[in-house]
Amino acid sequence: MSDINQRNFVLENRARVTGPIVEIGSRYYGGSMQNNFRPDFPGLSYVGIDLTRGKGVDLVCDLTGDIQWFGSRFQTAICLSVMEHCAQPFKMAENITRLLDPEAVLFLSVPFVWRIHGFPDDYWRFTPAAIRLLFPAFTVDETASYCTSKGQGNKFPLKLKSLSPPPIPGSTYSLYPQLLNMLLVKRA
């Protein structure tokens, strides 16, 4: 599941995508905001992984379990709005790292400020520092990474001191960044 900002995040950086590609959390749950990146990368090997069978899923796999048997290595991973649903995010991050070749890229989008939602449950919210802690083998590409607000298309830099949102015109509320869209590059 994802929103238009996440789709734009991946497509803005499509030049960084090489195959084979793995999409983590690839099951189609319905709704108008579901992304399907397969057609955007024709000719590249693409594997969709999810916990349950369904449309968009090529392999049913729990990435918090033992994946020593998994022989494939990928150059690109897409993981959008998945980590908050994982009860063991450190184990999942470790296994995602294991799936990727040196110098691979990981498109990761996680909630920063977001409503509680299911699929199957909702456990976590993340800061840029948390992502760096979860993925120590990666470097954040600061030029390609940013925060967004749902459906607004507003981009905010990742630096926490810069997360002071502007007020919404005509309102007493601020427009807080809701998603962290981070492009991570695995170190060789």
mmCIF file of C-alpha atoms in Angstrom:
data_model
loop_
_atom_site.group_PDB
_atom_site.id
_atom_site.type_symbol
_atom_site.label_atom_id
_atom_site.label_comp_id
_atom_site.label_asym_id
_atom_site.label_seq_id
_atom_site.Cartn_x
_atom_site.Cartn_y
_atom_site.Cartn_z
ATOM 1 C CA MET A 1 0.000 0.000 0.000
ATOM 2 C CA SER A 2 1.255 3.432 -0.713
ATOM 3 C CA ASP A 3 0.344 6.921 -1.766
ATOM 4 C CA ILE A 4 1.140 9.108 -4.747
ATOM 5 C CA ASN A 5 4.150 10.655 -2.991
ATOM 6 C CA GLN A 6 5.757 7.232 -2.622
ATOM 7 C CA ARG A 7 5.128 6.433 -6.271
ATOM 8 C CA ASN A 8 6.682 9.761 -7.263
ATOM 9 C CA PHE A 9 9.650 9.071 -4.960
ATOM 10 C CA VAL A 10 10.481 5.837 -6.796
ATOM 11 C CA LEU A 11 9.844 7.218 -10.278
ATOM 12 C CA GLU A 12 11.883 10.397 -9.633
ATOM 13 C CA ASN A 13 14.829 8.091 -8.939
ATOM 14 C CA ARG A 14 14.150 5.484 -11.634
ATOM 15 C CA ALA A 15 17.631 6.002 -13.115
ATOM 16 C CA ARG A 16 19.006 4.343 -9.947
ATOM 17 C CA VAL A 17 16.943 1.177 -10.508
ATOM 18 C CA THR A 18 18.692 -1.890 -11.899
ATOM 19 C CA GLY A 19 17.564 -5.493 -11.870
ATOM 20 C CA PRO A 20 16.826 -7.797 -10.410
ATOM 21 C CA ILE A 21 14.228 -5.951 -8.292
ATOM 22 C CA VAL A 22 12.496 -7.181 -5.147
ATOM 23 C CA GLU A 23 9.365 -5.487 -3.852
ATOM 24 C CA ILE A 24 8.715 -6.178 -0.181
ATOM 25 C CA GLY A 25 5.056 -5.986 0.742
ATOM 26 C CA SER A 26 3.879 -6.421 -2.840
ATOM 27 C CA ARG A 27 0.352 -7.746 -2.224
ATOM 28 C CA TYR A 28 -2.454 -5.698 -3.727
ATOM 29 C CA TYR A 29 -4.997 -4.847 -1.011
ATOM 30 C CA GLY A 30 -7.270 -2.731 -3.188
ATOM 31 C CA GLY A 31 -7.813 0.984 -3.192
ATOM 32 C CA SER A 32 -6.833 3.697 -5.598
ATOM 33 C CA MET A 33 -3.385 4.375 -4.143
ATOM 34 C CA GLN A 34 -1.880 0.939 -4.723
ATOM 35 C CA ASN A 35 1.375 1.106 -6.609
ATOM 36 C CA ASN A 36 2.323 -1.370 -9.279
ATOM 37 C CA PHE A 37 5.896 -0.732 -10.340
ATOM 38 C CA ARG A 38 6.334 -3.786 -12.604
ATOM 39 C CA PRO A 39 5.228 -1.943 -15.767
ATOM 40 C CA ASP A 40 7.590 0.922 -14.926
ATOM 41 C CA PHE A 41 10.630 -1.337 -15.209
ATOM 42 C CA PRO A 42 10.053 -3.509 -18.288
ATOM 43 C CA GLY A 43 12.721 -6.042 -19.061
ATOM 44 C CA LEU A 44 14.016 -6.162 -15.481
ATOM 45 C CA SER A 45 13.539 -9.254 -13.344
ATOM 46 C CA TYR A 46 10.968 -8.425 -10.642
ATOM 47 C CA VAL A 47 9.976 -10.480 -7.580
ATOM 48 C CA GLY A 48 7.126 -9.483 -5.278
ATOM 49 C CA ILE A 49 7.342 -10.773 -1.684
ATOM 50 C CA ASP A 50 4.575 -10.674 0.906
ATOM 51 C CA LEU A 51 3.362 -12.604 3.965
ATOM 52 C CA THR A 52 0.276 -13.902 2.179
ATOM 53 C CA ARG A 53 -0.674 -15.006 -1.313
ATOM 54 C CA GLY A 54 -2.462 -12.562 -3.545
ATOM 55 C CA LYS A 55 -2.285 -10.358 -6.580
ATOM 56 C CA GLY A 56 1.249 -9.009 -7.042
ATOM 57 C CA VAL A 57 2.877 -11.728 -4.899
ATOM 58 C CA ASP A 58 5.427 -14.063 -6.488
ATOM 59 C CA LEU A 59 6.839 -15.445 -3.265
ATOM 60 C CA VAL A 60 5.200 -15.852 0.146
ATOM 61 C CA CYS A 61 7.918 -15.186 2.701
ATOM 62 C CA ASP A 62 8.256 -13.867 6.250
ATOM 63 C CA LEU A 63 11.320 -11.623 6.232
ATOM 64 C CA THR A 64 11.540 -11.808 10.014
ATOM 65 C CA GLY A 65 12.268 -15.538 9.779
ATOM 66 C CA ASP A 66 15.243 -17.561 8.619
ATOM 67 C CA ILE A 67 15.958 -16.759 4.975
ATOM 68 C CA GLN A 68 19.282 -18.594 4.691
ATOM 69 C CA TRP A 69 17.678 -20.718 1.961
ATOM 70 C CA PHE A 70 16.986 -17.648 -0.170
ATOM 71 C CA GLY A 71 19.501 -17.714 -2.998
ATOM 72 C CA SER A 72 18.568 -14.611 -4.961
ATOM 73 C CA ARG A 73 20.423 -11.370 -4.567
ATOM 74 C CA PHE A 74 18.885 -8.137 -5.767
ATOM 75 C CA GLN A 75 20.190 -4.803 -7.055
ATOM 76 C CA THR A 76 17.059 -2.855 -6.094
ATOM 77 C CA ALA A 77 14.553 -3.242 -3.262
ATOM 78 C CA ILE A 78 11.273 -1.347 -2.931
ATOM 79 C CA CYS A 79 9.751 -1.368 0.554
ATOM 80 C CA LEU A 80 6.933 1.171 0.960
ATOM 81 C CA SER A 81 4.681 1.363 4.028
ATOM 82 C CA VAL A 82 5.741 -2.065 5.304
ATOM 83 C CA MET A 83 8.177 -1.644 8.212
ATOM 84 C CA GLU A 84 5.550 -0.212 10.582
ATOM 85 C CA HIS A 85 3.610 -3.486 10.278
ATOM 86 C CA CYS A 86 6.571 -5.655 11.254
ATOM 87 C CA ALA A 87 6.765 -6.780 14.895
ATOM 88 C CA GLN A 88 10.525 -7.374 14.503
ATOM 89 C CA PRO A 89 11.881 -4.484 12.410
ATOM 90 C CA PHE A 90 15.548 -5.159 13.252
ATOM 91 C CA LYS A 91 15.305 -8.755 12.020
ATOM 92 C CA MET A 92 13.458 -7.654 8.904
ATOM 93 C CA ALA A 93 16.046 -4.947 8.177
ATOM 94 C CA GLU A 94 18.832 -7.503 8.641
ATOM 95 C CA ASN A 95 17.179 -9.866 6.161
ATOM 96 C CA ILE A 96 16.507 -7.107 3.625
ATOM 97 C CA THR A 97 20.193 -6.226 3.846
ATOM 98 C CA ARG A 98 21.072 -9.889 3.303
ATOM 99 C CA LEU A 99 18.933 -10.012 0.124
ATOM 100 C CA LEU A 100 20.781 -7.129 -1.519
ATOM 101 C CA ASP A 101 24.037 -7.102 -3.432
ATOM 102 C CA PRO A 102 26.800 -4.658 -2.521
ATOM 103 C CA GLU A 103 26.008 -1.190 -3.885
ATOM 104 C CA ALA A 104 22.301 -2.078 -4.234
ATOM 105 C CA VAL A 105 19.664 0.584 -3.626
ATOM 106 C CA LEU A 106 16.738 0.392 -1.226
ATOM 107 C CA PHE A 107 13.684 2.588 -1.708
ATOM 108 C CA LEU A 108 12.227 2.789 1.785
ATOM 109 C CA SER A 109 9.187 4.724 2.901
ATOM 110 C CA VAL A 110 8.049 4.612 6.520
ATOM 111 C CA PRO A 111 5.605 6.646 8.609
ATOM 112 C CA PHE A 112 6.882 9.528 10.700
ATOM 113 C CA VAL A 113 3.524 10.951 11.832
ATOM 114 C CA TRP A 114 0.622 8.815 10.632
ATOM 115 C CA ARG A 115 -2.692 7.429 11.821
ATOM 116 C CA ILE A 116 -2.828 3.909 13.249
ATOM 117 C CA HIS A 117 -3.817 1.387 10.594
ATOM 118 C CA GLY A 118 -3.894 -2.419 10.208
ATOM 119 C CA PHE A 119 -2.448 -4.859 7.621
ATOM 120 C CA PRO A 120 -2.266 -6.930 9.886
ATOM 121 C CA ASP A 121 -1.261 -4.632 12.746
ATOM 122 C CA ASP A 122 0.592 -1.355 13.259
ATOM 123 C CA TYR A 123 3.597 -1.201 15.623
ATOM 124 C CA TRP A 124 6.082 1.592 14.815
ATOM 125 C CA ARG A 125 6.826 5.138 13.674
ATOM 126 C CA PHE A 126 10.311 6.063 12.481
ATOM 127 C CA THR A 127 12.770 8.946 12.428
ATOM 128 C CA PRO A 128 15.723 9.264 10.027
ATOM 129 C CA ALA A 129 18.005 8.217 12.919
ATOM 130 C CA ALA A 130 15.942 5.052 13.434
ATOM 131 C CA ILE A 131 16.343 4.092 9.777
ATOM 132 C CA ARG A 132 20.102 4.579 10.001
ATOM 133 C CA LEU A 133 20.102 2.342 13.083
ATOM 134 C CA LEU A 134 18.020 -0.350 11.364
ATOM 135 C CA PHE A 135 20.169 -0.320 8.207
ATOM 136 C CA PRO A 136 23.802 0.247 9.289
ATOM 137 C CA ALA A 137 25.214 -1.267 6.088
ATOM 138 C CA PHE A 138 23.603 1.537 4.061
ATOM 139 C CA THR A 139 24.266 5.202 3.458
ATOM 140 C CA VAL A 140 21.358 7.599 3.045
ATOM 141 C CA ASP A 141 21.392 9.531 -0.212
ATOM 142 C CA GLU A 142 20.422 12.901 1.290
ATOM 143 C CA THR A 143 19.862 14.488 -2.123
ATOM 144 C CA ALA A 144 17.170 11.942 -3.057
ATOM 145 C CA SER A 145 15.574 11.458 0.377
ATOM 146 C CA TYR A 146 12.877 13.652 1.903
ATOM 147 C CA CYS A 147 9.686 13.758 3.979
ATOM 148 C CA THR A 148 6.234 14.257 2.490
ATOM 149 C CA SER A 149 2.741 14.920 3.709
ATOM 150 C CA LYS A 150 -0.017 12.595 2.568
ATOM 151 C CA GLY A 151 -1.458 13.517 -0.776
ATOM 152 C CA GLN A 152 -0.011 17.032 -0.678
ATOM 153 C CA GLY A 153 3.205 16.612 -2.641
ATOM 154 C CA ASN A 154 5.044 18.840 -0.176
ATOM 155 C CA LYS A 155 8.679 17.895 0.346
ATOM 156 C CA PHE A 156 10.616 18.560 3.538
ATOM 157 C CA PRO A 157 14.329 17.875 4.085
ATOM 158 C CA LEU A 158 15.254 14.978 6.369
ATOM 159 C CA LYS A 159 17.212 17.053 8.882
ATOM 160 C CA LEU A 160 15.218 17.102 12.106
ATOM 161 C CA LYS A 161 15.865 20.811 12.692
ATOM 162 C CA SER A 162 14.189 21.408 9.337
ATOM 163 C CA LEU A 163 11.036 19.475 10.250
ATOM 164 C CA SER A 164 9.324 22.611 11.507
ATOM 165 C CA PRO A 165 6.383 22.613 9.128
ATOM 166 C CA PRO A 166 4.890 25.704 7.551
ATOM 167 C CA PRO A 167 1.368 26.679 8.590
ATOM 168 C CA ILE A 168 -1.503 25.674 6.332
ATOM 169 C CA PRO A 169 -2.760 28.840 4.631
ATOM 170 C CA GLY A 170 -5.938 30.075 6.320
ATOM 171 C CA SER A 171 -5.549 27.682 9.248
ATOM 172 C CA THR A 172 -4.010 27.560 12.705
ATOM 173 C CA TYR A 173 -2.589 24.095 11.942
ATOM 174 C CA SER A 174 0.774 23.182 10.503
ATOM 175 C CA LEU A 175 1.331 20.718 7.720
ATOM 176 C CA TYR A 176 3.475 18.072 9.399
ATOM 177 C CA PRO A 177 5.614 15.707 7.387
ATOM 178 C CA GLN A 178 3.970 12.297 7.546
ATOM 179 C CA LEU A 179 6.215 9.964 5.555
ATOM 180 C CA LEU A 180 9.954 9.531 5.354
ATOM 181 C CA ASN A 181 10.980 8.615 1.810
ATOM 182 C CA MET A 182 14.570 7.480 1.993
ATOM 183 C CA LEU A 183 16.885 6.226 -0.718
ATOM 184 C CA LEU A 184 19.524 4.021 0.855
ATOM 185 C CA VAL A 185 22.636 2.788 -0.910
ATOM 186 C CA LYS A 186 24.334 -0.347 0.386
ATOM 187 C CA ARG A 187 28.036 0.040 1.002
ATOM 188 C CA ALA A 188 30.307 -2.341 -0.879
#
